[in-house]
PDB file of C-alpha atoms in Angstrom:
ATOM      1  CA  UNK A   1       0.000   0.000   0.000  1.00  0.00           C
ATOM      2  CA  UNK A   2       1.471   3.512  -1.021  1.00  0.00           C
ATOM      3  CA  UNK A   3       2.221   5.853   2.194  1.00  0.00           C
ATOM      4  CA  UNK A   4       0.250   8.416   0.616  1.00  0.00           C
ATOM      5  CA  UNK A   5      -3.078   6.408   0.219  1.00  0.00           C
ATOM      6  CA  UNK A   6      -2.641   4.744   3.548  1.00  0.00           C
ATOM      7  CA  UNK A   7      -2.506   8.718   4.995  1.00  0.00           C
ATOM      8  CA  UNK A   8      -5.662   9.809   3.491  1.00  0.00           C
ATOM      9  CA  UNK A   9      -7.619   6.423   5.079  1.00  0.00           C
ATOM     10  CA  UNK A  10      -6.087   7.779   8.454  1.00  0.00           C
ATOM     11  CA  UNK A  11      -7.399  11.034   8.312  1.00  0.00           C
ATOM     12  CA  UNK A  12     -10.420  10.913   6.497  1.00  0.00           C
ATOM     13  CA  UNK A  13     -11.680   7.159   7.685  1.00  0.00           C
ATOM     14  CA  UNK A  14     -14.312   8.232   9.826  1.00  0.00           C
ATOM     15  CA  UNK A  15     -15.660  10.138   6.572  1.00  0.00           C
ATOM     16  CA  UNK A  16     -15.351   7.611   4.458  1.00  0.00           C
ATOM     17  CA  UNK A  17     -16.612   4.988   6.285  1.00  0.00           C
ATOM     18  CA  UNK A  18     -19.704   6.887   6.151  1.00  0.00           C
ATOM     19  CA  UNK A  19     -19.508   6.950   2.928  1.00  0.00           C
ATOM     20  CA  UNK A  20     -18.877   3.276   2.397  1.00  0.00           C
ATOM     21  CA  UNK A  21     -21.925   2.572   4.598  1.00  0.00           C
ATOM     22  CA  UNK A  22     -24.123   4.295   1.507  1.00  0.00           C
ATOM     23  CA  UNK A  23     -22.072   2.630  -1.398  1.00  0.00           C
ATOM     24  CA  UNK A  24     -22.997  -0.815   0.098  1.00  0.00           C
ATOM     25  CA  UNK A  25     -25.934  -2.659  -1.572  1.00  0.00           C
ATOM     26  CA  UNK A  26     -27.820  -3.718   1.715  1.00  0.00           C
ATOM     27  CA  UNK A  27     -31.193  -3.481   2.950  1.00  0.00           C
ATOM     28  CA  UNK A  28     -32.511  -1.097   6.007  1.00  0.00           C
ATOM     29  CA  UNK A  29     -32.222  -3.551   8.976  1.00  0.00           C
ATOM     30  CA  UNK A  30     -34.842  -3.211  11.644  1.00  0.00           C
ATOM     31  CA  UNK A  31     -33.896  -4.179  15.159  1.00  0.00           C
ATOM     32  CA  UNK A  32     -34.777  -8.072  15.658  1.00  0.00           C
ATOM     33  CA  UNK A  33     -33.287 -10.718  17.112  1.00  0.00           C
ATOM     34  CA  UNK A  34     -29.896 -12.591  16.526  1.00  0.00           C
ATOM     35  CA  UNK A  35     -30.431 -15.271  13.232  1.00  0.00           C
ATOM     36  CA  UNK A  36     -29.038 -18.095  13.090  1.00  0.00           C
ATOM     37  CA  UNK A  37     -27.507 -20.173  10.005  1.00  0.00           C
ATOM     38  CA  UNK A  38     -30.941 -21.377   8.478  1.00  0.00           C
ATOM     39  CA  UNK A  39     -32.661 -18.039   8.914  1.00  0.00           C
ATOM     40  CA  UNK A  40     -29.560 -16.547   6.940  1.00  0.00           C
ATOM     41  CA  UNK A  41     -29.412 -19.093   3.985  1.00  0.00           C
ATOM     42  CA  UNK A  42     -33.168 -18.640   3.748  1.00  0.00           C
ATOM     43  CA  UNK A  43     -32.637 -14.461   3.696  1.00  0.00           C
ATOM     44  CA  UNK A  44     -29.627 -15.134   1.164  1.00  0.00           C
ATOM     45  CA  UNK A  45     -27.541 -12.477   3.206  1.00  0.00           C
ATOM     46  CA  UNK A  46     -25.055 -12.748   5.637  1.00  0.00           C
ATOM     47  CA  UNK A  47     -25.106  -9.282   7.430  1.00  0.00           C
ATOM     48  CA  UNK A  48     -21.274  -8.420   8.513  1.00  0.00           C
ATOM     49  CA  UNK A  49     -19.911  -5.666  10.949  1.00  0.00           C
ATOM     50  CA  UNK A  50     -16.473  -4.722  10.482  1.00  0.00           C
ATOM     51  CA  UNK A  51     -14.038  -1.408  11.517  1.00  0.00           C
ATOM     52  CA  UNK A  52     -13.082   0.639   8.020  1.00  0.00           C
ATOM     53  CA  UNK A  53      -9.732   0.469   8.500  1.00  0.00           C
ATOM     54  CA  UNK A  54      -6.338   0.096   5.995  1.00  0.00           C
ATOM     55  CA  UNK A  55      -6.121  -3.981   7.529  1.00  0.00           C
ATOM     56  CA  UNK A  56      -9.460  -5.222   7.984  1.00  0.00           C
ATOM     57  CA  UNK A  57     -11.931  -3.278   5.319  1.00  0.00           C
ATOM     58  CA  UNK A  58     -11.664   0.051   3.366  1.00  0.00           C
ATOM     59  CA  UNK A  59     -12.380   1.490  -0.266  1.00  0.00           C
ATOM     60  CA  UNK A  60     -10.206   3.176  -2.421  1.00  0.00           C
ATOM     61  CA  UNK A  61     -12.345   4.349  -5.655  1.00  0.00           C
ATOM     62  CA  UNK A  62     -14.740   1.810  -6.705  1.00  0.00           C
ATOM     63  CA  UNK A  63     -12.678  -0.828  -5.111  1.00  0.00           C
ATOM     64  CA  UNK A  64     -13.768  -2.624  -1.819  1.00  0.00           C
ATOM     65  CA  UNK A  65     -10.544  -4.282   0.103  1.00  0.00           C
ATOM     66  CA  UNK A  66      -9.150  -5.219   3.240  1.00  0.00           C
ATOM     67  CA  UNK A  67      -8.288  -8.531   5.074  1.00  0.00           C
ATOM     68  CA  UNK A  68     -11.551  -9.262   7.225  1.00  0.00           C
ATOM     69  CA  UNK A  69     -13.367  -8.257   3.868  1.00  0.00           C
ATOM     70  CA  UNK A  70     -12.220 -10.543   1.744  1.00  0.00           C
ATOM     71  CA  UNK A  71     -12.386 -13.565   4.413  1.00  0.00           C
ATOM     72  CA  UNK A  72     -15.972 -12.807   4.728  1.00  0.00           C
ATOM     73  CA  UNK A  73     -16.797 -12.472   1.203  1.00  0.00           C
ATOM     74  CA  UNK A  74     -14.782 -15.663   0.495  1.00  0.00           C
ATOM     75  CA  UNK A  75     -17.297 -17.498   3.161  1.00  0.00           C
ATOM     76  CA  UNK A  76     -20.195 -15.883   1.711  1.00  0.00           C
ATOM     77  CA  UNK A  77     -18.845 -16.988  -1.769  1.00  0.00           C
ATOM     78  CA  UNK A  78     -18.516 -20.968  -0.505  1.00  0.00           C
ATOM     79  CA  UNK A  79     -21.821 -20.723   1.264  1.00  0.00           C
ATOM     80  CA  UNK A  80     -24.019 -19.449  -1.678  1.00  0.00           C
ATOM     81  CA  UNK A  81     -24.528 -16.167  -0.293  1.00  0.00           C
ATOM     82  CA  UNK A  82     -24.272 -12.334  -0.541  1.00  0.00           C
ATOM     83  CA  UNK A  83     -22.348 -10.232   1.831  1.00  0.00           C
ATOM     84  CA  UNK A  84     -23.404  -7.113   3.411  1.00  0.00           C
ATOM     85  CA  UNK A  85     -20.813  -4.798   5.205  1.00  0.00           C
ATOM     86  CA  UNK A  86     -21.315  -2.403   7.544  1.00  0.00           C
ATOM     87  CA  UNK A  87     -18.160  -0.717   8.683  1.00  0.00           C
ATOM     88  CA  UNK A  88     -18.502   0.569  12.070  1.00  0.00           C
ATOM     89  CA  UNK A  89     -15.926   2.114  14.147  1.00  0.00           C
ATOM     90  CA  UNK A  90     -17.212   1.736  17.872  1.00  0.00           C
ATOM     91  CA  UNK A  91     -16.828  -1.338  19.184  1.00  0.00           C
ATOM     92  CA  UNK A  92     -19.928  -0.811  21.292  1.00  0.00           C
ATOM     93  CA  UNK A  93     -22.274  -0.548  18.238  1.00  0.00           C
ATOM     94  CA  UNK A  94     -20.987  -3.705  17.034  1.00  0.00           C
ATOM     95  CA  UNK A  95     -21.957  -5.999  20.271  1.00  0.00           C
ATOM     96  CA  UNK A  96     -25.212  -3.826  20.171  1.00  0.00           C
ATOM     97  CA  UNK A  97     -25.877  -4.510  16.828  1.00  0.00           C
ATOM     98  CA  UNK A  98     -24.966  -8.456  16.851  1.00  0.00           C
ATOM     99  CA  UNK A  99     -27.323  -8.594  20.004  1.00  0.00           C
ATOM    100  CA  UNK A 100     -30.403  -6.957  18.511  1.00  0.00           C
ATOM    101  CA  UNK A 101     -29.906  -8.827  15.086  1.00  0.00           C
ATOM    102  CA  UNK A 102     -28.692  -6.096  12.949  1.00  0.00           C
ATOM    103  CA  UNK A 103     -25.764  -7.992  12.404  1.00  0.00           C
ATOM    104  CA  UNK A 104     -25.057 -11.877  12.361  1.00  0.00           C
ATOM    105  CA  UNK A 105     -21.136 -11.938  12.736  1.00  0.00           C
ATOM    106  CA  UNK A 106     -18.756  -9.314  13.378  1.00  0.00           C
ATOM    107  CA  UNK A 107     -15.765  -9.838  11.379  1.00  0.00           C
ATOM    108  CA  UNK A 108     -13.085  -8.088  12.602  1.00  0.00           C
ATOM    109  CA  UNK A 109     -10.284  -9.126  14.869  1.00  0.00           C
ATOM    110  CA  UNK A 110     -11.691  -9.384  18.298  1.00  0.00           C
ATOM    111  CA  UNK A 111      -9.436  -9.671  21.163  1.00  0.00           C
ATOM    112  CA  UNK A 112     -10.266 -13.047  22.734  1.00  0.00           C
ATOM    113  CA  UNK A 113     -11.044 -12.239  26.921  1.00  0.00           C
ATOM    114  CA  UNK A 114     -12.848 -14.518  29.152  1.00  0.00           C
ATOM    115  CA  UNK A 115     -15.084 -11.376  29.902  1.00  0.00           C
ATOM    116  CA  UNK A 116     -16.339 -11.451  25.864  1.00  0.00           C
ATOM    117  CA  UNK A 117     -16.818 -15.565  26.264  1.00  0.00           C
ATOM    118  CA  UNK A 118     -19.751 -14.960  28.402  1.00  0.00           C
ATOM    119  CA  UNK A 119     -21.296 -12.979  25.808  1.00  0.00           C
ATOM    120  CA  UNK A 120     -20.276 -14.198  22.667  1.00  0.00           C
ATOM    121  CA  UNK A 121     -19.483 -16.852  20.815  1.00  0.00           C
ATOM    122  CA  UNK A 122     -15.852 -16.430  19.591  1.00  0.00           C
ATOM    123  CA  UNK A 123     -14.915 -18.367  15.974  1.00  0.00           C
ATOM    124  CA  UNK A 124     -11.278 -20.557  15.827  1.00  0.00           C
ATOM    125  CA  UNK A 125      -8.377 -18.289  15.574  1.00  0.00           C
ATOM    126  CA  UNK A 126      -8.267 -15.686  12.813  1.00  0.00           C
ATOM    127  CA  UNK A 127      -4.998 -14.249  13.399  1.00  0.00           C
ATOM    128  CA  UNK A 128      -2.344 -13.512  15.623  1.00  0.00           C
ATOM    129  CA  UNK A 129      -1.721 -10.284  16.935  1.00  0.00           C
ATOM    130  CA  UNK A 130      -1.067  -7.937  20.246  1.00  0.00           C
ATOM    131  CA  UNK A 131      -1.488  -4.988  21.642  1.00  0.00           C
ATOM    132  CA  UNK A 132       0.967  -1.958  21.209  1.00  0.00           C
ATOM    133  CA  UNK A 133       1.255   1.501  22.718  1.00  0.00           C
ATOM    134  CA  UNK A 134       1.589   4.734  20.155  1.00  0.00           C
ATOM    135  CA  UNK A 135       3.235   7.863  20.948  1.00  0.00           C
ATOM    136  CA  UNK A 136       5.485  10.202  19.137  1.00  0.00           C
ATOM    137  CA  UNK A 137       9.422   9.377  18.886  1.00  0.00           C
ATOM    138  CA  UNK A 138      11.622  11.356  20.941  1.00  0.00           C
ATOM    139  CA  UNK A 139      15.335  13.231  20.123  1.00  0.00           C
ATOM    140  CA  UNK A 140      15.902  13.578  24.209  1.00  0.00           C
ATOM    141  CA  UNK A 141      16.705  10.676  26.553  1.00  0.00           C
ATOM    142  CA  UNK A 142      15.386  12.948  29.108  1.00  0.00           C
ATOM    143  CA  UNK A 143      11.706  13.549  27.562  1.00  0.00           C
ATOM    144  CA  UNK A 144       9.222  12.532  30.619  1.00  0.00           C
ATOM    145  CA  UNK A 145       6.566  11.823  28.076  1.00  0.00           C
ATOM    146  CA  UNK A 146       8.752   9.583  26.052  1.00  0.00           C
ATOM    147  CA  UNK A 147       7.435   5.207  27.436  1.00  0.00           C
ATOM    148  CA  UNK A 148      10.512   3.834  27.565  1.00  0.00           C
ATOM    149  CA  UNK A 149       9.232   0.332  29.132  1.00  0.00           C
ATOM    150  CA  UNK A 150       5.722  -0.427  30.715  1.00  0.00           C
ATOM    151  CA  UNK A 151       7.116   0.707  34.235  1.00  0.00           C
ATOM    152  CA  UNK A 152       6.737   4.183  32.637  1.00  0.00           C
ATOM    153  CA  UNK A 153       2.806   4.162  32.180  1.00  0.00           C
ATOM    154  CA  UNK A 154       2.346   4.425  35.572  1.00  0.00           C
ATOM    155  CA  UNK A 155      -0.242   7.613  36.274  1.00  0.00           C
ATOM    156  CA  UNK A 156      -0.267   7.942  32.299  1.00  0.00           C
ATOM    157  CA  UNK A 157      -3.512   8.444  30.581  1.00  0.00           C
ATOM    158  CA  UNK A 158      -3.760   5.510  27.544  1.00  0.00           C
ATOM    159  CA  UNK A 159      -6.409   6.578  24.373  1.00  0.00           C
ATOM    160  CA  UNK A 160      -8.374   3.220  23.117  1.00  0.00           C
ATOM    161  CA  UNK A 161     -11.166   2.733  21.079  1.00  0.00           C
ATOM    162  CA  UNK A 162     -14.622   2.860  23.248  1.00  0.00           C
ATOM    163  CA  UNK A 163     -15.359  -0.684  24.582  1.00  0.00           C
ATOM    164  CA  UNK A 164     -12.273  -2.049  23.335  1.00  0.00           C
ATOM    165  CA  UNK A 165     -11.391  -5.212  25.015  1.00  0.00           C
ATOM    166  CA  UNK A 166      -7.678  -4.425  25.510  1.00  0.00           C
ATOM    167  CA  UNK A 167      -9.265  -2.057  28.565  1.00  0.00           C
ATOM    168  CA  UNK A 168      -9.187  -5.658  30.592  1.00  0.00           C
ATOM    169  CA  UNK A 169      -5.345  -5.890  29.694  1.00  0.00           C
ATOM    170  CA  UNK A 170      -4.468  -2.542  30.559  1.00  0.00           C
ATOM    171  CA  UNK A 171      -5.918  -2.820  33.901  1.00  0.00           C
ATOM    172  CA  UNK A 172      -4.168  -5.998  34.483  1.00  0.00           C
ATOM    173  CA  UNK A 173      -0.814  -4.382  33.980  1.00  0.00           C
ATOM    174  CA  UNK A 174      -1.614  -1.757  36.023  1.00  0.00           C
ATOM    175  CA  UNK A 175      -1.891  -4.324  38.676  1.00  0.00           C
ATOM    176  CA  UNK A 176       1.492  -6.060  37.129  1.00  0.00           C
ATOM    177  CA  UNK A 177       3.561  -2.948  37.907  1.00  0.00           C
ATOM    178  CA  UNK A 178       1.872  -1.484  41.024  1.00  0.00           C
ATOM    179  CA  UNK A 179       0.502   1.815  39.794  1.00  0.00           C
ATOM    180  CA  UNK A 180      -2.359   3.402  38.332  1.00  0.00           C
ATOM    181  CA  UNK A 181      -3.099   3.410  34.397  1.00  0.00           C
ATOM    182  CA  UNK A 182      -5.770   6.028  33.628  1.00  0.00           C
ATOM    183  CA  UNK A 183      -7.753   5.300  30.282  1.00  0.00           C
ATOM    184  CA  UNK A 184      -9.458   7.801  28.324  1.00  0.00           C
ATOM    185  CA  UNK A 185     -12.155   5.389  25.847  1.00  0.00           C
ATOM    186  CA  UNK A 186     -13.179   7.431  22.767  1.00  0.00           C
ATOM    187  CA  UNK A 187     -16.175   6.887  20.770  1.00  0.00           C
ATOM    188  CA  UNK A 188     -16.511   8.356  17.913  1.00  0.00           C
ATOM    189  CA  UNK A 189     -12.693   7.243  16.457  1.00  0.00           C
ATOM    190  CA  UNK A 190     -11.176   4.520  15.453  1.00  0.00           C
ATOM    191  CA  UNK A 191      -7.597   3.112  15.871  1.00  0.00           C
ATOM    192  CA  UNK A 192      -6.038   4.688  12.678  1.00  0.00           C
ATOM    193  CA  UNK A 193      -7.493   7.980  13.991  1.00  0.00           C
ATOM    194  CA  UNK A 194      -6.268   7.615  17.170  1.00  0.00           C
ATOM    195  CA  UNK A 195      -3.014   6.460  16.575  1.00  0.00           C
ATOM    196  CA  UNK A 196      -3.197  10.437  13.682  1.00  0.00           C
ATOM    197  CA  UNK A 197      -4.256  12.369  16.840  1.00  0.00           C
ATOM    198  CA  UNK A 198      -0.992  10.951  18.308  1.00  0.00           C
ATOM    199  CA  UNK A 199       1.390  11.807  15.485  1.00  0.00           C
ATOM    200  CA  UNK A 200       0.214  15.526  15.061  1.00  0.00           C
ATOM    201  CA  UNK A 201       0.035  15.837  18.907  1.00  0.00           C
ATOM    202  CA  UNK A 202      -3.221  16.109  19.792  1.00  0.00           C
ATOM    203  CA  UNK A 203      -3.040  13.344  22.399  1.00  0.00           C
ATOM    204  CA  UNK A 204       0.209  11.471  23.807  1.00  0.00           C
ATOM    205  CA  UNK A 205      -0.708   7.692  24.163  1.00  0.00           C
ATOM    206  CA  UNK A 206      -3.121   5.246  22.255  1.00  0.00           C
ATOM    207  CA  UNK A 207      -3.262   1.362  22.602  1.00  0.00           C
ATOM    208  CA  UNK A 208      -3.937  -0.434  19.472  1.00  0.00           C
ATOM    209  CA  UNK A 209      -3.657  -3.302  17.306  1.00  0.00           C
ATOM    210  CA  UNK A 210       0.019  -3.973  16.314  1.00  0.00           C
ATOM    211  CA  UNK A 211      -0.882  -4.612  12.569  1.00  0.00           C
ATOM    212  CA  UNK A 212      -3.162  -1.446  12.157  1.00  0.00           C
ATOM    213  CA  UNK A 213      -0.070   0.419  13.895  1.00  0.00           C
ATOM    214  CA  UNK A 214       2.543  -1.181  11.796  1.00  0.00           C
ATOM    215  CA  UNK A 215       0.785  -0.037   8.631  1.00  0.00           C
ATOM    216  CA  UNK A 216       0.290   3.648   9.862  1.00  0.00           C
ATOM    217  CA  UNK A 217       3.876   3.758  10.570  1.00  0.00           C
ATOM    218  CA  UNK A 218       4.906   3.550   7.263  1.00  0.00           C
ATOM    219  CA  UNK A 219       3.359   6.915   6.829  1.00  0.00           C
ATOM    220  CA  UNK A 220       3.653   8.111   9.953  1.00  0.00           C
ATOM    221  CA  UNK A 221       7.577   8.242  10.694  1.00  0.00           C
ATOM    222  CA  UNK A 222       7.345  10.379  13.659  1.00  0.00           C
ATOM    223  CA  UNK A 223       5.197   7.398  15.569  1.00  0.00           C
ATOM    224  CA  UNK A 224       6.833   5.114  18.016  1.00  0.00           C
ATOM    225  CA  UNK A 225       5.022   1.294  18.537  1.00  0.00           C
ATOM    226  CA  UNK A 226       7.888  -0.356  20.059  1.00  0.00           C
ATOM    227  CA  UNK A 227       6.131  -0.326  23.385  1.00  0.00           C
ATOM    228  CA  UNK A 228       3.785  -3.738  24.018  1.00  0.00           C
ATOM    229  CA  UNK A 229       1.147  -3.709  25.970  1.00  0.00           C
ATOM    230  CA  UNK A 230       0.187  -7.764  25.692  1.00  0.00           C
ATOM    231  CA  UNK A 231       1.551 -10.774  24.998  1.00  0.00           C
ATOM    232  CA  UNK A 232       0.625 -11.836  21.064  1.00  0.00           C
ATOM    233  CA  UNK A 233      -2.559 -13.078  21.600  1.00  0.00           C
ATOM    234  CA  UNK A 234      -5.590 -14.784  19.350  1.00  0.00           C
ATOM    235  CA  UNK A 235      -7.949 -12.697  17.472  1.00  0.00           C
ATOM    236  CA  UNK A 236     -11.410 -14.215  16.473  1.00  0.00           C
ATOM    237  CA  UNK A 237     -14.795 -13.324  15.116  1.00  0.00           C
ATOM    238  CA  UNK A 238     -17.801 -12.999  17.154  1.00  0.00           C
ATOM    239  CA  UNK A 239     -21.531 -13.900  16.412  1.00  0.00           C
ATOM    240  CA  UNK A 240     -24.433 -13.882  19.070  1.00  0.00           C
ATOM    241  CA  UNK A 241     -24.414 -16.752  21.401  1.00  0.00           C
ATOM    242  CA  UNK A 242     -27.839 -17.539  19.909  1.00  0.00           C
ATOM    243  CA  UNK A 243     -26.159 -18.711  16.625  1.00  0.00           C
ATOM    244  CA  UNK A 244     -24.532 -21.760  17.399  1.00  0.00           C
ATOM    245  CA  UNK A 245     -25.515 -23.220  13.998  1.00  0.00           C
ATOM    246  CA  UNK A 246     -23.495 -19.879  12.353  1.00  0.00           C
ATOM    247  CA  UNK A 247     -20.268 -20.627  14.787  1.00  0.00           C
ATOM    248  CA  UNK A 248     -20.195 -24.062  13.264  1.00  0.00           C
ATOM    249  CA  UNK A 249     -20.341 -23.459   9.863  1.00  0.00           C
ATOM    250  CA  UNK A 250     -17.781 -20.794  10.268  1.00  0.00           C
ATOM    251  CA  UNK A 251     -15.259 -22.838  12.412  1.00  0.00           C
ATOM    252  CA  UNK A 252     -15.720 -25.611   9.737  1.00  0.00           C
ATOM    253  CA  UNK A 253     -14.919 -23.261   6.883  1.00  0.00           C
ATOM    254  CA  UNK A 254     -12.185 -21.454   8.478  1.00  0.00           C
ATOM    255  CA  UNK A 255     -10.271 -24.525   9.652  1.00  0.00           C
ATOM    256  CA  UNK A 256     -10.417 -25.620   6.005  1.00  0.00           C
ATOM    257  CA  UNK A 257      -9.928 -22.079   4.326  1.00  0.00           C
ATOM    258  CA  UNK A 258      -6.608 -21.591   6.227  1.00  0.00           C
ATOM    259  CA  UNK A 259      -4.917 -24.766   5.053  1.00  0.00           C
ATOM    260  CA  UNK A 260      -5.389 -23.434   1.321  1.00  0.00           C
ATOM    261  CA  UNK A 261      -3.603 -20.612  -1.131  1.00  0.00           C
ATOM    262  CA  UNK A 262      -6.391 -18.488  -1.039  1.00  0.00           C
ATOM    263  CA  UNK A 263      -5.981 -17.932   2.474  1.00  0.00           C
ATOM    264  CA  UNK A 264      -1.965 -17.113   2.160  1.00  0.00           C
ATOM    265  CA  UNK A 265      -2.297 -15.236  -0.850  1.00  0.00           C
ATOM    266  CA  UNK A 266      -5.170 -13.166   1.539  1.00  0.00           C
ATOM    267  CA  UNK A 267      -2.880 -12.958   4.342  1.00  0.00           C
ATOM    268  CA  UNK A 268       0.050 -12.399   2.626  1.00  0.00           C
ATOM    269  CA  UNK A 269      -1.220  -8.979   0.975  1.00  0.00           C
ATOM    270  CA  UNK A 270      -2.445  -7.468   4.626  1.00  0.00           C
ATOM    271  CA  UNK A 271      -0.286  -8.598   6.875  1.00  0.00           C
TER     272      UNK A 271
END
């Protein structure tokens, strides 16, 4: 991906995931209850939330890409049906929306927590990935803002994406190095924002997903993600815990669907 087109997702996601959300052929979904896998095949479409972002979905003209995107369609595809997207950046609105049926499966990387096991269910392994802290190099060895190791985030204030489940690890480490970790959750943003308002200096810290970070780096020079805040950890999909038949069919594809080129080539070009 050229630095200058992942910049422009960056700044102007928020906008064009808007946008997106109007360029998608999908029907106006009234709240219901969660479907499960027959009530989908006999609909024809799956219903998908996902976070516009340059890893897991985002358009660039006419073109719709991204790595969560293209697993989903690829299901969809195998399944005989049609995919509907619906890229939306809190993480809130997604567990809202899977619970009142606007969406059946949210397929984006979810962080996988015992707390979000008692309220989903959570699909085989996606990817791999962890948690990194974002803030803006330093010249100085003797800038106080500058994390130089976890130790350091003591009585810091950490930016994250509203309801994001990495909120349960950065309490935990607060606990891990005896000290207070404030955390500032913002709604309307999501982690390619965040990790902007960092780089221009509009906030100091923000916790996201290492791959998401990685990519903004390249465009981004000023940004430091050397700092981890969790171990490497699984990521998974989520659908309601009322769609066992719909965890099944995915688990049955995925374990397949990874063992194949389609998959690598897939992986390959995001990641």
């Amino acid at each position: 991906m050229k630095k200058t087109k992942l910049l422009k997702y960056i700044i102007l996601g928020a906008v064009a995931a808007l946008v997106a959300t109007f360029l998608l052929p999908k029907k106006e979904i009234r709240k219901g209850h969660p479907r499960d896998y027959a009530e989908i095949v006999a609909d024809g479409t799956l219903r998908a939330a996902t976070e516009y972002n340059s890893i897991s979905f985002y358009v660039d003209g006419d073109t719709l890409s991204g790595f969560h995107y293209e697993l989903i369609k690829a299901f969809a595809r195998d399944h005989g049906l049609k995919v509907a997207i619906t890229p939306e950046m809190s993480f809130n609105e997604r567990l809202e929306g899977l619970a009142d049926g606007k969406f059946d499966v949210i397929a984006y990387g979810i962080l996988v927590t015992s707390e979000l096991k008692d309220s989903l269910l959570l699909t085989s392994p996606i990817v791999l990935n962890r948690q990194v802290l974002v803030q803006r190099k330093t010249a100085s060895p003797d800038d106080s803002l500058f994390i130089k190791s976890q130790l350091d985030l003591a009585g810091k204030t950490l930016n994250i994406v509203k309801g994001s489940p990495s909120i349960l690890r950065i309490r935990n480490l607060g606990n891990e190095i005896g000290d207070t970790i404030y955390i500032k959750e913002i709604e309307k943003y999501g982690s390619e924002q965040l990790i902007a308002l960092v780089a221009h200096g509009d906030i100091d810290y923000a916790v996201c997903d290492e791959s998401i970070a990685r990519a903004a780096a390249d465009s981004l020079p000023q940004i430091d993600i050397n700092t981890a805040i969790s171990f490497t950890q699984f990521y998974s999909w989520g659908v309601s815990k009322q769609s066992p038949a719909l965890l099944d069919s995915l688990n049955t594809w995925l374990e397949k669907f990874k063992k194949g080129k389609e998959y690598e080539t897939i992986y390959k070009r995001y990641y």
